[in-house]
Coordinates of C-alpha atoms and ligand atoms in Angstrom, one line a residue:
M1 CA 103.2 187.4 90.8
A2 CA 103.1 186.7 94.0
S3 CA 100.6 184.6 93.0
S4 CA 101.9 183.1 90.0
K5 CA 105.0 182.4 92.7
Y6 CA 102.9 180.3 94.8
T7 CA 101.5 179.0 92.4
A8 CA 104.8 177.5 91.1
V9 CA 105.9 176.5 94.3
A10 CA 102.8 174.4 94.9
H11 CA 103.4 172.6 92.0
A12 CA 107.0 172.1 92.6
A13 CA 105.5 170.8 96.0
A14 CA 102.9 168.9 94.0
E15 CA 105.2 167.3 92.1
D16 CA 107.5 166.1 94.5
A17 CA 104.9 165.1 96.8
S18 CA 103.3 162.4 93.8
G19 CA 107.3 161.4 93.1
G20 CA 107.5 160.4 96.5
G21 CA 104.2 158.6 96.7
L22 CA 105.3 156.8 93.5
F23 CA 108.2 155.8 95.0
S24 CA 106.8 154.5 97.8
L25 CA 104.1 152.9 96.6
L26 CA 106.8 150.9 94.1
M27 CA 108.7 149.9 97.4
S28 CA 106.0 148.7 98.7
E29 CA 104.8 146.6 95.8
V30 CA 108.1 145.5 95.7
R31 CA 108.3 144.5 99.2
L32 CA 105.0 142.5 98.9
V33 CA 106.2 140.9 95.7
E34 CA 109.3 139.9 97.6
L35 CA 107.2 138.7 100.2
L36 CA 105.0 137.0 98.0
V37 CA 108.1 135.3 96.3
A38 CA 109.6 134.7 99.9
A39 CA 106.2 132.8 101.0
G40 CA 105.9 130.9 97.8
V41 CA 109.8 129.6 98.1
F42 CA 108.7 128.4 101.3
V43 CA 105.9 127.1 101.1
V44 CA 107.3 125.0 98.3
L45 CA 110.1 124.3 100.1
H46 CA 107.9 122.9 102.8
A47 CA 106.0 121.1 101.0
L48 CA 108.9 119.3 99.3
W49 CA 110.2 118.9 103.0
Q50 CA 107.4 117.1 104.2
G51 CA 107.0 115.3 101.1
K52 CA 110.3 113.5 102.2
R53 CA 109.3 112.7 105.7
Q54 CA 105.4 112.1 104.4
G55 CA 106.0 110.4 101.2
V56 CA 104.0 113.0 99.3
A57 CA 104.1 116.5 99.3
V58 CA 102.0 118.4 101.3
W59 CA 100.6 121.7 100.2
P60 CA 98.5 124.6 102.3
V61 CA 95.0 124.1 102.6
V62 CA 94.7 121.1 100.1
G63 CA 97.2 119.0 101.5
M64 CA 98.5 115.7 99.3
L65 CA 96.0 116.1 97.0
P66 CA 98.0 117.8 93.5
S67 CA 100.1 114.5 94.1
L68 CA 97.0 112.5 94.4
L69 CA 95.7 113.8 90.9
L70 CA 98.6 113.5 89.3
G71 CA 98.8 109.9 90.0
I72 CA 95.1 109.6 88.9
R73 CA 96.3 110.8 85.6
Q74 CA 98.9 108.3 85.3
N75 CA 98.1 104.9 86.7
I76 CA 97.0 105.6 90.8
Y77 CA 97.6 102.1 91.6
E78 CA 101.1 102.3 90.3
W79 CA 101.6 105.8 92.0
L80 CA 100.3 104.3 95.1
T81 CA 102.8 101.4 95.6
C82 CA 105.5 103.7 94.4
V83 CA 104.4 105.7 97.5
L84 CA 104.3 103.2 99.8
R85 CA 107.3 101.3 98.6
R86 CA 109.0 104.5 99.9
Q87 CA 107.4 104.9 103.4
G88 CA 108.0 101.3 104.2
G89 CA 104.5 100.2 103.7
T90 CA 102.4 102.5 105.4
F91 CA 101.5 106.2 104.7
T92 CA 98.9 108.6 106.2
F93 CA 97.1 110.6 103.6
R94 CA 96.5 114.1 104.1
G95 CA 93.2 115.7 102.3
P96 CA 92.2 119.1 101.7
W97 CA 91.2 120.7 105.1
F98 CA 87.4 120.7 103.7
S99 CA 87.4 116.7 102.7
N100 CA 86.9 113.7 104.3
L101 CA 89.7 112.5 102.8
H102 CA 92.1 112.0 105.2
C103 CA 93.2 108.0 105.4
V104 CA 95.7 106.1 106.3
F105 CA 97.2 103.6 103.9
T106 CA 99.0 100.3 104.1
A107 CA 100.5 97.1 102.1
D108 CA 101.9 96.0 105.6
P109 CA 101.0 92.0 106.3
R110 CA 101.0 92.7 110.5
N111 CA 99.0 95.8 110.0
L112 CA 96.6 93.5 107.8
E113 CA 96.2 90.6 110.7
H114 CA 96.0 93.4 113.9
L115 CA 92.8 95.1 111.4
L116 CA 91.4 91.9 109.8
K117 CA 92.0 89.3 113.1
T118 CA 93.6 90.6 115.9
K119 CA 91.4 93.2 116.7
F120 CA 88.5 92.2 114.0
A121 CA 85.6 93.6 116.6
S122 CA 87.4 97.3 116.8
F123 CA 87.4 97.8 112.6
P124 CA 83.8 96.9 112.0
K125 CA 82.1 98.2 108.8
G126 CA 80.3 100.8 110.9
E127 CA 77.4 103.3 110.2
Y128 CA 78.8 105.4 107.6
F129 CA 79.2 102.5 105.6
R130 CA 76.1 101.2 106.2
A131 CA 74.3 104.4 105.8
T132 CA 76.1 104.7 102.8
V133 CA 75.3 101.5 101.1
R134 CA 72.1 100.9 102.7
D135 CA 69.6 101.7 99.8
L136 CA 71.0 98.9 97.9
L137 CA 72.4 96.3 100.2
G138 CA 70.0 96.8 103.1
D139 CA 71.2 94.5 106.0
G140 CA 73.1 91.8 104.1
I141 CA 75.8 90.3 104.5
F142 CA 78.5 92.9 103.1
S143 CA 77.5 95.7 105.2
A144 CA 75.9 94.2 108.4
D145 CA 78.0 93.9 111.7
D146 CA 77.5 92.1 114.6
E147 CA 75.0 89.2 115.1
T148 CA 73.1 90.5 111.5
W149 CA 76.4 89.5 109.9
R150 CA 77.2 86.5 111.8
Q151 CA 73.7 84.8 111.4
Q152 CA 74.1 85.4 107.5
R153 CA 77.7 84.4 107.3
K154 CA 77.3 81.3 109.6
T155 CA 74.0 80.2 107.3
A156 CA 75.5 81.0 104.2
S157 CA 78.8 79.3 105.0
L158 CA 77.3 76.1 105.9
E159 CA 75.2 76.3 102.9
F160 CA 78.7 76.7 100.6
H161 CA 80.0 74.2 101.9
S162 CA 77.4 71.6 101.4
A163 CA 77.1 69.0 99.1
G164 CA 73.6 69.8 97.5
F165 CA 75.9 73.3 96.8
R166 CA 78.8 72.0 95.1
A167 CA 76.5 69.9 92.6
M168 CA 74.8 72.7 92.1
T169 CA 77.6 75.1 91.3
A170 CA 79.1 72.3 89.3
S171 CA 76.2 71.7 87.1
S172 CA 75.7 75.1 86.4
L173 CA 79.1 76.0 85.3
V174 CA 78.7 73.2 82.8
E175 CA 75.7 74.7 81.8
L176 CA 77.3 78.1 81.0
V177 CA 80.2 77.5 80.0
H178 CA 79.3 74.6 77.7
R179 CA 76.1 75.5 76.5
R180 CA 76.3 79.7 76.1
L181 CA 80.0 80.6 76.2
L182 CA 81.7 78.3 74.1
P183 CA 79.0 78.7 71.2
V184 CA 79.6 82.4 71.8
L185 CA 83.3 82.2 71.1
A186 CA 83.1 79.6 68.5
A187 CA 81.0 82.0 66.9
A188 CA 83.9 84.8 67.0
A189 CA 86.1 82.4 66.0
D190 CA 84.5 81.5 62.7
A191 CA 83.7 85.1 61.6
K192 CA 85.9 86.4 58.9
G193 CA 88.0 89.4 59.0
G194 CA 88.0 91.8 62.0
D195 CA 84.7 90.3 62.9
G196 CA 86.2 87.6 64.8
E197 CA 87.1 90.2 67.6
I198 CA 85.4 89.7 70.9
D199 CA 85.5 91.7 74.2
L200 CA 86.4 88.5 76.2
Q201 CA 86.0 91.0 79.9
D202 CA 82.3 91.5 78.7
V203 CA 81.5 87.9 78.0
L204 CA 83.3 86.6 81.0
L205 CA 81.6 89.3 83.0
R206 CA 78.2 88.1 81.8
L207 CA 78.8 84.5 82.4
T208 CA 79.4 84.9 86.1
F209 CA 76.7 87.7 86.2
D210 CA 74.7 84.8 85.3
N211 CA 76.3 82.0 87.5
V212 CA 75.8 84.2 90.9
C213 CA 71.7 84.5 90.0
M214 CA 71.4 81.0 89.8
I215 CA 73.4 80.9 92.9
A216 CA 71.4 83.0 94.8
F217 CA 68.0 83.2 93.7
G218 CA 67.8 79.8 91.4
I219 CA 67.3 82.1 88.2
D220 CA 69.0 82.6 85.4
P221 CA 68.9 85.8 83.9
G222 CA 70.4 85.0 80.5
C223 CA 72.9 87.6 80.1
L224 CA 75.6 85.2 77.8
R225 CA 73.6 84.4 75.1
P226 CA 74.6 85.0 71.3
G227 CA 73.9 88.9 70.2
L228 CA 74.8 89.6 73.9
P229 CA 71.6 90.9 75.0
E230 CA 71.3 94.2 77.5
I231 CA 69.3 92.5 80.5
P232 CA 67.2 95.1 82.0
F233 CA 67.8 93.5 85.6
A234 CA 72.0 93.4 85.0
K235 CA 71.9 97.1 83.8
A236 CA 69.8 98.0 86.8
F237 CA 72.5 96.3 89.1
E238 CA 75.4 97.9 87.4
D239 CA 74.0 101.2 87.6
A240 CA 73.0 100.8 91.2
T241 CA 76.3 99.8 92.0
E242 CA 78.3 103.0 90.2
A243 CA 75.7 105.5 92.0
T244 CA 76.4 103.9 95.4
I245 CA 80.0 103.9 95.1
L246 CA 79.5 107.7 93.7
R247 CA 78.5 108.7 97.8
F248 CA 81.8 107.7 99.2
I249 CA 83.7 110.1 97.2
M250 CA 81.3 113.0 97.6
P251 CA 80.3 114.6 100.9
T252 CA 77.7 113.2 102.7
A253 CA 75.7 115.8 103.1
I254 CA 75.1 116.8 99.0
W255 CA 74.4 113.2 98.4
R256 CA 71.9 113.1 101.1
A257 CA 70.1 116.7 99.4
L258 CA 70.3 115.3 96.2
R259 CA 68.4 112.2 97.8
R260 CA 65.9 114.0 99.2
L261 CA 65.1 116.4 96.1
N262 CA 65.6 113.2 93.9
L263 CA 67.9 114.7 91.7
G264 CA 71.1 113.8 90.0
R265 CA 72.4 110.2 90.2
E266 CA 70.5 110.1 93.4
R267 CA 67.4 110.0 90.8
S268 CA 69.0 107.0 88.8
L269 CA 69.8 105.6 91.7
R270 CA 66.4 105.2 93.0
C271 CA 65.5 103.9 89.9
S272 CA 68.0 101.5 89.6
I273 CA 66.8 100.2 92.7
R274 CA 63.1 99.9 92.2
R275 CA 63.8 98.1 89.2
I276 CA 66.4 95.6 91.4
D277 CA 63.4 95.2 94.2
Q278 CA 60.7 94.6 91.5
F279 CA 62.9 91.4 90.3
A280 CA 63.8 90.4 93.4
Y281 CA 60.7 90.4 95.1
D282 CA 58.8 88.9 92.1
V283 CA 61.4 86.0 92.7
V284 CA 60.7 85.8 96.2
A285 CA 56.8 85.4 96.0
A286 CA 57.6 82.6 93.3
R287 CA 59.7 80.5 95.5
R288 CA 57.2 81.1 98.8
K289 CA 54.5 79.5 96.5
E290 CA 56.9 76.6 94.9
L291 CA 58.0 75.9 98.9
E292 CA 54.8 76.0 99.8
S293 CA 53.4 73.8 97.5
S294 CA 56.6 71.5 97.6
T295 CA 56.3 70.9 101.5
C296 CA 53.4 69.2 100.3
N297 CA 54.9 66.8 98.3
A298 CA 59.2 66.4 98.7
G299 CA 61.8 68.9 100.2
P300 CA 63.0 71.7 98.3
A301 CA 64.8 70.2 95.0
R302 CA 66.9 73.4 95.2
S303 CA 70.5 74.6 96.8
D304 CA 70.5 78.1 95.6
L305 CA 71.2 80.8 98.9
L306 CA 67.3 82.1 98.6
T307 CA 65.6 78.4 99.1
V308 CA 67.7 77.7 102.2
F309 CA 67.3 81.2 103.9
A310 CA 63.6 81.4 102.8
G311 CA 63.2 77.5 104.8
M312 CA 64.6 78.9 107.8
K313 CA 63.6 81.0 111.0
D314 CA 64.6 83.5 112.8
D315 CA 65.8 83.1 116.6
N316 CA 61.9 84.2 117.4
G317 CA 60.8 81.6 115.5
N318 CA 59.6 83.8 112.1
A319 CA 60.2 83.3 108.7
F320 CA 62.4 85.9 107.2
S321 CA 60.9 88.6 105.9
D322 CA 60.8 89.3 101.9
K323 CA 63.3 92.6 102.6
F324 CA 65.8 90.2 104.5
L325 CA 65.3 87.8 101.7
R326 CA 66.0 90.4 99.1
D327 CA 69.1 91.7 101.1
V328 CA 70.4 88.3 101.3
C329 CA 70.5 87.2 97.6
V330 CA 71.2 91.3 96.4
N331 CA 74.5 91.4 98.5
L332 CA 75.5 87.5 97.4
I333 CA 75.3 89.0 93.8
L334 CA 77.3 92.0 94.1
A335 CA 80.1 89.7 95.9
G336 CA 80.2 87.4 93.3
R337 CA 79.4 89.1 90.0
D338 CA 82.5 90.5 88.5
T339 CA 85.8 89.2 90.7
S340 CA 86.7 86.1 89.0
S341 CA 85.6 87.7 85.9
V342 CA 87.8 90.6 86.1
A343 CA 90.2 88.4 87.3
L344 CA 90.2 85.6 84.2
A345 CA 90.6 88.7 81.8
W346 CA 93.7 89.5 83.5
F347 CA 94.9 86.1 83.4
F348 CA 93.9 85.8 79.6
W349 CA 96.1 89.1 78.9
L350 CA 99.2 87.4 81.3
L351 CA 99.2 84.3 79.2
N352 CA 98.9 86.0 76.1
Q353 CA 102.6 87.2 77.1
H354 CA 104.0 84.4 78.8
P355 CA 103.2 81.6 76.2
T356 CA 105.4 78.7 78.4
V357 CA 103.0 79.3 81.0
E358 CA 100.0 78.7 78.8
Q359 CA 101.6 75.4 77.2
R360 CA 102.3 74.2 81.1
I361 CA 98.6 74.5 81.5
L362 CA 97.6 73.0 78.6
D363 CA 99.9 69.9 79.3
E364 CA 98.6 69.6 83.2
A365 CA 95.3 69.7 81.4
K366 CA 95.8 66.8 78.7
D367 CA 97.9 65.4 81.5
I368 CA 94.6 65.1 83.4
L369 CA 92.8 64.0 80.9
K370 CA 95.2 61.0 80.1
G371 CA 93.3 57.1 80.3
R372 CA 89.8 59.0 79.3
E373 CA 89.2 58.5 75.9
F374 CA 88.5 62.4 75.1
H375 CA 88.5 64.7 72.2
E376 CA 89.1 68.4 72.9
D377 CA 86.0 69.4 71.3
K378 CA 84.1 67.3 73.4
V379 CA 85.5 67.4 76.6
V380 CA 83.6 68.5 79.7
F381 CA 86.4 68.4 82.7
R382 CA 84.7 66.8 86.1
P383 CA 85.3 68.3 89.3
E384 CA 87.6 65.9 90.4
E385 CA 89.4 66.8 87.5
V386 CA 89.2 70.4 88.3
K387 CA 90.7 69.8 91.5
R388 CA 93.4 68.1 90.4
M389 CA 95.0 71.3 87.9
E390 CA 97.5 72.8 90.7
Y391 CA 99.6 74.4 87.7
L392 CA 96.3 76.2 86.5
Q393 CA 95.5 77.5 90.3
A394 CA 99.2 78.7 90.7
A395 CA 98.5 80.7 87.7
L396 CA 95.5 82.4 88.6
S397 CA 97.2 82.9 91.8
E398 CA 99.9 85.1 90.2
A399 CA 97.4 87.3 88.2
L400 CA 95.4 87.8 91.0
R401 CA 98.8 88.4 93.3
L402 CA 99.4 90.9 90.4
Y403 CA 95.8 91.9 89.8
P404 CA 93.7 91.9 92.4
S405 CA 90.1 91.9 91.6
V406 CA 89.6 94.3 94.4
A407 CA 92.4 96.7 94.5
E408 CA 91.9 98.4 97.6
D409 CA 89.6 97.8 100.4
E410 CA 89.1 100.2 103.2
V411 CA 87.9 99.6 107.3
F412 CA 86.9 102.4 109.8
P413 CA 88.6 101.9 113.5
D414 CA 85.9 102.1 116.1
G415 CA 88.5 101.8 118.5
T416 CA 91.6 104.4 120.2
V417 CA 94.8 103.6 118.4
L418 CA 93.7 105.4 115.4
K419 CA 91.7 108.5 115.8
K420 CA 88.2 106.9 115.6
G421 CA 86.6 106.9 112.3
T422 CA 89.7 107.1 110.7
K423 CA 89.6 105.0 107.3
V424 CA 92.5 103.1 106.9
V425 CA 92.8 101.7 103.5
Y426 CA 94.6 98.4 102.4
A427 CA 96.2 98.4 99.5
I428 CA 95.8 95.0 98.1
F429 CA 97.2 95.9 94.5
S430 CA 100.3 97.4 96.2
M431 CA 100.5 94.3 98.5
G432 CA 101.1 91.8 95.6
R433 CA 104.6 93.9 94.3
M434 CA 106.2 94.9 97.5
E435 CA 109.7 93.1 97.5
S436 CA 109.6 92.7 101.5
I437 CA 106.9 90.3 100.8
W438 CA 107.5 88.5 97.5
G439 CA 110.9 89.2 96.7
E440 CA 113.2 90.5 94.3
D441 CA 111.2 89.1 91.1
C442 CA 108.1 90.8 92.6
L443 CA 106.7 92.5 89.2
E444 CA 107.4 88.8 87.4
F445 CA 104.6 87.1 86.7
K446 CA 105.8 83.7 87.9
P447 CA 103.2 80.9 88.7
E448 CA 106.3 78.5 90.4
R449 CA 105.5 80.8 93.2
W450 CA 103.2 78.9 94.0
L451 CA 104.3 75.6 94.0
R452 CA 106.1 73.3 96.1
A453 CA 109.1 71.2 95.3
D454 CA 107.0 68.2 94.4
G455 CA 104.8 70.4 92.2
R456 CA 102.0 70.6 94.7
F457 CA 99.9 73.7 95.4
T458 CA 100.7 75.9 98.3
S459 CA 98.2 78.2 99.6
E460 CA 99.9 82.0 101.2
S461 CA 98.8 83.5 104.1
A462 CA 95.5 86.0 103.9
Y463 CA 97.5 88.8 105.3
K464 CA 100.4 88.3 102.6
F465 CA 97.5 87.7 99.6
T466 CA 94.9 89.6 100.7
A467 CA 93.0 89.3 97.2
F468 CA 90.2 87.1 98.8
N469 CA 90.7 89.6 102.2
G470 CA 91.3 87.3 105.6
G471 CA 90.5 86.6 109.1
P472 CA 86.5 86.8 110.0
R473 CA 85.5 88.0 106.7
L474 CA 87.4 86.2 104.5
C475 CA 85.5 86.0 101.2
L476 CA 82.9 83.1 101.4
G477 CA 83.3 82.6 97.9
K478 CA 86.9 82.1 97.9
D479 CA 86.7 77.8 96.8
F480 CA 83.7 78.3 94.4
A481 CA 85.5 81.3 92.7
Y482 CA 88.8 79.0 92.1
Y483 CA 86.4 76.4 90.9
Q484 CA 84.4 78.7 88.5
M485 CA 87.8 80.3 87.4
K486 CA 90.0 77.1 86.1
F487 CA 86.5 75.2 84.9
V488 CA 86.1 78.2 82.5
A489 CA 90.2 78.8 81.9
A490 CA 90.8 75.2 81.2
A491 CA 87.5 74.8 79.1
V492 CA 88.7 77.8 76.9
L493 CA 92.3 76.9 76.7
L494 CA 91.4 73.5 75.7
R495 CA 89.8 75.0 72.2
Y496 CA 90.9 78.2 72.0
H497 CA 94.4 80.1 72.0
V498 CA 93.9 83.7 73.0
T499 CA 95.6 86.2 71.4
V500 CA 94.9 90.0 72.7
A501 CA 93.7 92.3 69.7
E502 CA 97.3 94.4 68.2
G503 CA 97.2 97.8 70.0
H504 CA 94.4 97.0 72.0
P505 CA 95.4 99.2 75.3
V506 CA 95.1 97.4 78.8
V507 CA 94.6 99.9 81.8
P508 CA 92.8 99.1 84.7
K509 CA 90.0 101.5 85.9
L510 CA 89.9 103.8 88.8
A511 CA 86.6 101.7 90.5
L512 CA 86.1 99.7 93.5
T513 CA 86.6 96.2 90.9
M514 CA 89.6 96.5 88.8
Y515 CA 87.9 96.6 85.8
M516 CA 89.9 96.8 82.5
K517 CA 89.3 100.1 81.3
H518 CA 88.3 99.3 78.0
G519 CA 87.7 95.5 78.3
L520 CA 89.4 93.2 76.5
K521 CA 89.3 92.8 72.8
V522 CA 90.8 89.0 71.9
T523 CA 90.8 87.3 68.3
L524 CA 90.4 83.7 69.3
R525 CA 91.7 80.3 66.7
R526 CA 90.9 76.9 67.2
R527 CA 93.5 74.3 68.6
D528 CA 93.8 71.4 66.5
G529 CA 90.8 72.9 64.2
A530 CA 88.6 71.4 66.7
G531 CA 84.9 71.8 65.9
L532 CA 82.6 72.5 68.6
L533 CA 80.3 69.8 70.7
T534 CA 79.5 69.4 73.9
E535 CA 80.2 66.0 76.3
N536 CA 76.6 66.1 77.5
A537 CA 74.8 67.2 74.5
Ligands
HEM601 C1 88.5 85.9 92.3 C2 87.0 86.4 92.8 C3 86.9 86.7 93.6 C4 87.6 87.9 94.7 C5 89.1 88.3 94.7 C6 87.0 87.8 95.8 C7 87.0 89.0 96.9 C8 86.8 88.9 98.1 C9 87.4 90.3 99.1 C10 88.5 91.5 98.7 C11 86.3 90.5 100.0 C12 85.8 91.3 101.0 C13 85.5 92.2 101.1 C14 84.9 93.2 101.9 O1 84.4 92.7 103.1 O2 85.0 94.3 102.1 C15 85.3 89.3 99.6 C16 83.9 89.2 100.3 C17 82.9 88.1 100.1 N1 82.9 87.5 99.0 FE1 84.3 87.5 97.6 N2 85.7 87.3 96.2 C18 86.0 86.9 94.7 C19 84.5 85.7 94.6 C20 83.4 85.6 94.7 C21 82.1 84.8 94.9 C22 82.1 84.2 93.0 C23 81.5 84.7 95.3 C24 80.3 84.3 95.9 C25 79.6 83.3 95.1 C26 81.6 85.7 96.6 C27 81.7 85.9 98.0 C28 81.9 86.9 98.9 C29 81.2 87.2 100.2 C30 79.1 86.7 100.4 C31 81.5 88.1 100.7 C32 81.0 88.5 102.1 C33 82.3 88.1 103.2 C34 81.8 89.0 104.9 O3 81.7 89.9 104.7 O4 81.8 87.9 105.7 N3 83.4 86.0 96.5 N4 85.3 88.9 98.3

């Protein structure tokens, strides 16, 4: 009995104890949930409050990454422009703790002038940039700093402004546009039904690739031909560029490890570079032979960059090495291969929405041709006529203001104003859309903003219109690019009305060059039923 009484008491005590334990466990869990909710509310409020101050919500550990990812899902360029407008032109992006994504974005012309001109020496491309692109670009103009850069810039600049170079670029364009581009367009225009659609961006990319290879190597790879064939050198170049850019997003240790182990994209990068090198070294060897034999006869007849550099000596009186000549040419091809074609693609797309601008371009072209006997289908514009196309130049500048081929560019400060090594990204796309720079109508396509009262084209400060960079590193091919774009645009527009295919989506691709993500599908309608012939046939 005593024992059963004891058992009953013990039971009651145990029940009491377990009930209390459950209660206190529940309480502690409630407190934990409360704590977690309170902490969550604090984090959200803090992130949003920081967002108000810093432009974008800042989360623990991951920083501004969530907002950036949302921006990438929509249109990253528009997203960045909105943030920059809210922040008065400059904002600091805080990446995740574990990444090297921290950087300063700016769309302020004063900062641009400071970075690109005033403090030019403090903002070199730097060792990080060079190490990342070295396999593809070596010591070429794009990645070089100091004396290596200065020497190439000086020589290339002299060459770009020489009469021989101008004559060579003009004749290469006549060949490419009249014997290659127009026949490809004519075939598309004559095709029946849906077969007449053509990706104009792809065709233009082929044209400028062939053109820049003619300027760099004096060789025409033949990308723009009927049937639009795949050219191994062009493909290798495209793949190598993409894989090199990927290195900038990857942690350095990872791509270096992949490179050492010859795996993944690093493996295909190595293959692509091998193919580029094979092509380049073959051309260099052939040119050296040609130059040796030509010194016995007359001087070199060529004006391409390879010929010019191959005929020069370095400071010690030695000829430049094959590797250096390869680097010079590969860098120029990278600089001039896609930029003008992408600008032209955006230009044709904008024209499709602005028929009055198209009409004014045509009127100007026909006015320039007045006094010369011509038939639209036979016209080959002369260099002095291309120069006089001021309205066309304004329309192309306007397209580049709204859709700059290089949407953003980075510099790596070496100085003390910013923390050493901080990336500064100047948002070229956003700069073309800042009300503070271009006024209330900044989002409109209005070539007239580039014209003076007398109708002459007037250029803008390179720190406001940054499509071509500014300061000592201003794009070396700017004048040539305008000539090339004007020549192509006038030749096409005189013969065809270009219509963007119905429902074709046009959005920028997230890349170093602002390609149209899905190309530019168009149909072509002949003007005045003109057939295809060329003047110099
Ligand atoms: C619409 C056409 C073009 C645009 C918008 C453009 C834009 C630019 C930009 C933004 C840079 C600075 C890049 C940097 O340093 O990070 C640059 C540099 C350069 N561009 Fe262009 N470019 C165009 C066409 C061309 C063409 C056709 C060529 C050559 C045939 C060319 C040759 C160069 C060279 C050599 C540099 C390096 C200059 C230096 O670092 O000293 N560009 N360009």
